[in-house]
Coordinates of C-alpha atoms and ligand atoms in Angstrom, one line a residue:
X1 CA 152.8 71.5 143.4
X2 CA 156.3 72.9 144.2
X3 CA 157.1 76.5 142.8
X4 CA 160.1 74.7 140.7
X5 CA 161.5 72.5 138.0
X6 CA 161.4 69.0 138.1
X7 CA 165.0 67.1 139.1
X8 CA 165.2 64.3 141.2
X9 CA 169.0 63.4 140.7
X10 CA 170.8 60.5 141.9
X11 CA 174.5 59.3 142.1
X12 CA 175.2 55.8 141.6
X13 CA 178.1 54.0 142.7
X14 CA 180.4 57.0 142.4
X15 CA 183.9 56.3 142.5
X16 CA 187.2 58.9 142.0
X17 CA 190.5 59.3 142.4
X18 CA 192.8 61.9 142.3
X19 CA 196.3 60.2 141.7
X20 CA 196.8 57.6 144.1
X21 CA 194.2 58.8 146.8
X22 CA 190.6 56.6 146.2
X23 CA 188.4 60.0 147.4
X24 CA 185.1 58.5 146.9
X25 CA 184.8 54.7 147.1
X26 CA 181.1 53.9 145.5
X27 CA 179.3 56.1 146.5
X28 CA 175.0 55.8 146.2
X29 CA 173.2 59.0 147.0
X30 CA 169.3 59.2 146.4
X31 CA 167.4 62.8 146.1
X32 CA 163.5 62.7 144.8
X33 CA 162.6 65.7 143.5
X34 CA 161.7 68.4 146.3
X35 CA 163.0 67.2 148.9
X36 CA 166.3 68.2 150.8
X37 CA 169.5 65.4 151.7
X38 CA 172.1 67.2 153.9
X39 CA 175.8 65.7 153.9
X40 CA 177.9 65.5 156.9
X41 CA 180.9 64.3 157.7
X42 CA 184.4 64.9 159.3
X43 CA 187.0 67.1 157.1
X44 CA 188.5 65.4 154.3
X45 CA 185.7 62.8 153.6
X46 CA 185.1 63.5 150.2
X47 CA 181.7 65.7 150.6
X48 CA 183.4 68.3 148.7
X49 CA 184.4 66.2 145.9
X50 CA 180.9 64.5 145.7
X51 CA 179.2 67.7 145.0
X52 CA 181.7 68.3 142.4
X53 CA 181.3 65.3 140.3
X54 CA 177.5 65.7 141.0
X55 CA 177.6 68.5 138.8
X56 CA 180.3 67.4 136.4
X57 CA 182.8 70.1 137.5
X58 CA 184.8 66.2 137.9
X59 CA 184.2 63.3 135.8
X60 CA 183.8 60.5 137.9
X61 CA 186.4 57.2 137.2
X62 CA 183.2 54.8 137.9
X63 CA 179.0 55.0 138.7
X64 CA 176.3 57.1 137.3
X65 CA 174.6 60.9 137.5
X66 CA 170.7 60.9 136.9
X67 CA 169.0 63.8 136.4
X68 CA 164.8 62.9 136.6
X69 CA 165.9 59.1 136.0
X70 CA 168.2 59.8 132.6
X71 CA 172.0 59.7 132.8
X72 CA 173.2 62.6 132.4
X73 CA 176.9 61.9 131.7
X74 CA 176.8 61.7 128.0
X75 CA 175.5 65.2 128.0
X76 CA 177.5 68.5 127.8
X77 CA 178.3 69.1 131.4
X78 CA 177.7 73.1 130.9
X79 CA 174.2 71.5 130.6
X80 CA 173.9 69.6 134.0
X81 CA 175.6 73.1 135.5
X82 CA 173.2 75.3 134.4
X83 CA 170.4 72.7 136.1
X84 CA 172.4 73.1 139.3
X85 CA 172.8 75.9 141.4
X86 CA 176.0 76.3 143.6
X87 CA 176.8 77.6 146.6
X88 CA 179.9 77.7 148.1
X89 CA 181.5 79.1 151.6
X90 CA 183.6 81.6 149.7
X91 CA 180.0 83.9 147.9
X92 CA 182.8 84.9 145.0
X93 CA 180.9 87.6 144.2
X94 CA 182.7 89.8 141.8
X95 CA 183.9 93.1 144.0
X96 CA 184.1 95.6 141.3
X97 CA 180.2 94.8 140.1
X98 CA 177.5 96.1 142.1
X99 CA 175.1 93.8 143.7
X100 CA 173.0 93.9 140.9
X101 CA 175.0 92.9 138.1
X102 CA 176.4 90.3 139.9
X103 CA 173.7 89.2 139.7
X104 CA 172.5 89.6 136.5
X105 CA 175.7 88.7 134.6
X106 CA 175.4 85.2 134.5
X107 CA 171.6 85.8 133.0
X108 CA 173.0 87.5 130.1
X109 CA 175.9 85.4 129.2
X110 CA 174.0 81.6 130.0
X111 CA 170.6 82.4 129.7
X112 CA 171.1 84.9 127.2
X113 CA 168.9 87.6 128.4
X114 CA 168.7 91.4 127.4
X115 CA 170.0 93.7 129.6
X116 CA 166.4 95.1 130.9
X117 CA 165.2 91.7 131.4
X118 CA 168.5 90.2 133.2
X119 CA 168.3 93.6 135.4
X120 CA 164.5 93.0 136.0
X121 CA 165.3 89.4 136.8
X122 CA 167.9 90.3 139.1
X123 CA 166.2 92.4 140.7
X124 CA 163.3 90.4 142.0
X125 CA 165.2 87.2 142.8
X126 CA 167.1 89.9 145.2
X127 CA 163.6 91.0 146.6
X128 CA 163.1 87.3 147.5
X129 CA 166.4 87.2 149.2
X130 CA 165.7 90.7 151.2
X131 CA 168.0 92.5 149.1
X132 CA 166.6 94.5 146.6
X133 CA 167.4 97.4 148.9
X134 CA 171.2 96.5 148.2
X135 CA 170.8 96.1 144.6
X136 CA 173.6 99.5 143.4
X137 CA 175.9 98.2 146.0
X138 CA 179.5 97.2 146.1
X139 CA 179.6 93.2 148.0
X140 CA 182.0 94.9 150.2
X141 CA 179.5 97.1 152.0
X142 CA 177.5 94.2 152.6
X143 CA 177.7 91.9 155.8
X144 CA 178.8 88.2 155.2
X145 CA 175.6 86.7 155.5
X146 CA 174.5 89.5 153.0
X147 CA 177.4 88.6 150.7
X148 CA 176.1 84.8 150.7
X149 CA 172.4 86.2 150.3
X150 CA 173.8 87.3 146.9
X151 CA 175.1 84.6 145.6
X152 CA 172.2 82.3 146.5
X153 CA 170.2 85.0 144.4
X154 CA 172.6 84.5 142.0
X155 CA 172.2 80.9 141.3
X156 CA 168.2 80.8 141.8
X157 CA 168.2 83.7 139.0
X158 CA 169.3 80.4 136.5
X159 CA 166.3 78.7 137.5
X160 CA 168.2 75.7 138.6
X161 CA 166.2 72.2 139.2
X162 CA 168.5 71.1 141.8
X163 CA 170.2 73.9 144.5
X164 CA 173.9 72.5 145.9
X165 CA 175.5 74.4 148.9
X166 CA 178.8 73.8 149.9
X167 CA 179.5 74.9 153.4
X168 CA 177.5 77.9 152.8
X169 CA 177.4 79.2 156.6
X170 CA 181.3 78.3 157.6
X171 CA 183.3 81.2 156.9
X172 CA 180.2 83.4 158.7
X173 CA 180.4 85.2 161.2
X174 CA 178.2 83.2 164.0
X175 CA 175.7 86.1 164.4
X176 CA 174.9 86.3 160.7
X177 CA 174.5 82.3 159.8
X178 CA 170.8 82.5 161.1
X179 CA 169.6 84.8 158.3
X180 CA 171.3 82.5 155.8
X181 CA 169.8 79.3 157.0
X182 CA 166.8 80.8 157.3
X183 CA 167.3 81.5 153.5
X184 CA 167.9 77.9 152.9
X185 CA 164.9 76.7 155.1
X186 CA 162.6 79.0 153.0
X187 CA 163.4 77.0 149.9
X188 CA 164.0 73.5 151.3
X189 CA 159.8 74.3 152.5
X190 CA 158.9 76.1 149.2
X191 CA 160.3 72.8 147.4
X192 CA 163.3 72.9 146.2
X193 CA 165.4 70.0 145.4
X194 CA 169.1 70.6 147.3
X195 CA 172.0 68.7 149.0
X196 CA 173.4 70.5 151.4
X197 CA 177.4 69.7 152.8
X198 CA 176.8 71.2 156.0
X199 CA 178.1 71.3 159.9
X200 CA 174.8 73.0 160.8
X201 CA 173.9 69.8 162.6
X202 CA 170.5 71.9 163.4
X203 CA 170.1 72.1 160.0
X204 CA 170.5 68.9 159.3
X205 CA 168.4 67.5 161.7
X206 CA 165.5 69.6 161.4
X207 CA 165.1 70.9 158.4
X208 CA 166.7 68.3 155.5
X209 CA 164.4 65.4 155.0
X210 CA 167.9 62.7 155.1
X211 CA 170.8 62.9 156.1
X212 CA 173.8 61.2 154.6
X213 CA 176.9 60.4 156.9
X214 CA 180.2 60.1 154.9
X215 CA 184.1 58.7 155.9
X216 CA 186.8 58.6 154.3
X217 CA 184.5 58.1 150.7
X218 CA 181.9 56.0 151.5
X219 CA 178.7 56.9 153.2
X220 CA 178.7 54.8 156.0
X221 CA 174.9 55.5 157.7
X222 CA 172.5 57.4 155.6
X223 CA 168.5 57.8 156.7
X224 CA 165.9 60.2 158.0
X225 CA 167.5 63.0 160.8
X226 CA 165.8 61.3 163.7
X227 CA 167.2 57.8 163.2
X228 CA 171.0 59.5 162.4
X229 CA 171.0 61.8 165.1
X230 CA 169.3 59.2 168.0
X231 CA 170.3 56.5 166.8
X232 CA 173.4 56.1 165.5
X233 CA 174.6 52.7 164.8
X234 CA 178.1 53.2 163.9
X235 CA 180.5 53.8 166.0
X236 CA 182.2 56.0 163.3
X237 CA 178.7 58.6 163.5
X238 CA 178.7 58.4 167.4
X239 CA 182.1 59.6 167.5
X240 CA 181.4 62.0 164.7
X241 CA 178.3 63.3 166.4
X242 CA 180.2 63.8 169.9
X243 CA 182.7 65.8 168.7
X244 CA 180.4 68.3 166.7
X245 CA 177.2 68.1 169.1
Ligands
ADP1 P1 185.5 67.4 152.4 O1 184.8 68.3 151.5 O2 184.7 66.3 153.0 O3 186.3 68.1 153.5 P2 187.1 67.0 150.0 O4 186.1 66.4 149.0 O5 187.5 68.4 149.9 O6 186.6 66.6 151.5 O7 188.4 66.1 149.9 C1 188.5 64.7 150.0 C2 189.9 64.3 149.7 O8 190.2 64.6 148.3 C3 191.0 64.9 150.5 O9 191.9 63.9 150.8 C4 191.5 66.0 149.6 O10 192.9 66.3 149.9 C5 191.4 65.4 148.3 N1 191.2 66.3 147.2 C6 190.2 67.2 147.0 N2 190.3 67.9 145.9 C7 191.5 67.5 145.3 C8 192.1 67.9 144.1 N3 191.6 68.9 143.3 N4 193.3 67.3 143.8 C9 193.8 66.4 144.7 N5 193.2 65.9 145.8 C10 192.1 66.5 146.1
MG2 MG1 184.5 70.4 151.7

């Protein structure tokens, strides 16, 4: 049995708008519970935006958000937020807090912890993530991929069911994206549930167990990695895949 929550989560038929621009055109995206779907996709597809209305931080015009089979959209959405953990390229770690508090902060405030236990908490979710060493730091003496390290501590501390990441290795220095994909590969094998927008196409294609192609807001190929990445059959992915490969 996996280490974590439940949450298998779906998106039905997802359709938004922001004024005049149709951003996401139906869009259908299946994740059973411990397993990992990576999104790719050229610049301006909508991946962004999908993650976003995944975890209500945007209220879809049209379609469906289940959480373990149950719609989730009549719910609170600070509820469906505190399920999912999120990971984005900029860490916005706070710079005046140390390491530490950073990362127990949210612990206190959401999950309502004492101070002892939030610090307690913090501190072994940053053992996990090879930081405990780091713990009375500023994020500024950290390195990048140290910075990102953080703030995936930080959302794992909630005890999320479902892990989101947001082009967590592009604003990395190239030398320090292994350590954070390694990070990510650790819990994609211990069993987390994530979706990962990524242009790690190694990633991708070896670690995530499908693989989601979007365009211009609809997913236009989705399957396992070896049937994307060999076999493309649009010509939309070919392209796609020749200019990142
Ligand atoms: P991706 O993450 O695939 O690069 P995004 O989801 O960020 O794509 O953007 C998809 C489209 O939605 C783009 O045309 C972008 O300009 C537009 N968009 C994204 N966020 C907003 C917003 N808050 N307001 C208006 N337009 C937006
Ligand atoms: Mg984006």
């Amino acid at each position: 049995m996996s280490e974590f929550a439940s949450g298998t989560l779906s998106a039905k038929n997802i359709h938004l708008s922001f004024g005049s621009n149709h951003v996401l055109r139906g869009i259908d995206l299946h994740v059973p519970q411990g397993t990992t779907a990576s999104v790719i996709g050229p610049s301006g597809s909508g991946k962004s935006t999908l993650l976003r209305v995944m975890n209500r931080l945007i209220e879809p015009d049209q379609g469906d958000i289940l959480l373990d089979g149950r719609s989730v959209l009549k719910d609170n959405p600070d509820e469906l937020r505190r399920r999912i953990g999120m990971v984005f390229q900029q860490f916005n770690l706070f710079p005046h807090k140390t390491v530490a508090e950073n990362v127990s902060l949210a612990l206190r405030k959401l999950r309502k912890l004492s101070k002892e236990e939030a610090r307690s908490d913090a501190l072994e979710q940053l053992d996990l993530v090879g930081l405990k060493h780091k713990a009375e730091s500023r994020p500024a003496n950290l390195s990048g991929g140290q910075q990102q390290r953080v703030a995936i501590a930080r959302a794992l501390a909630m005890k999320p069911e479902v892990m989101f990441f947001d082009e967590a290795t592009s604003a990395l220095d190239p030398e320090l994206v292994k350590g954070v994909l390694a990070l990510m590969t650790d819990l994609a094998k211990g069993g987390m549930t994530m979706v990962v927008v990524t242009h790690e196409m190694g990633f991708s294609r070896n670690v995530s167990d499908a693989v989601t192609f979007m365009d211009a807001g609809v997913v236009v190929e989705s399957g396992p990695p070896e049937q994307l990445f060999t076999e493309p059959r649009t010509d939309r992915l070919k392209g796609f895949l020749s200019d990142v490969l």
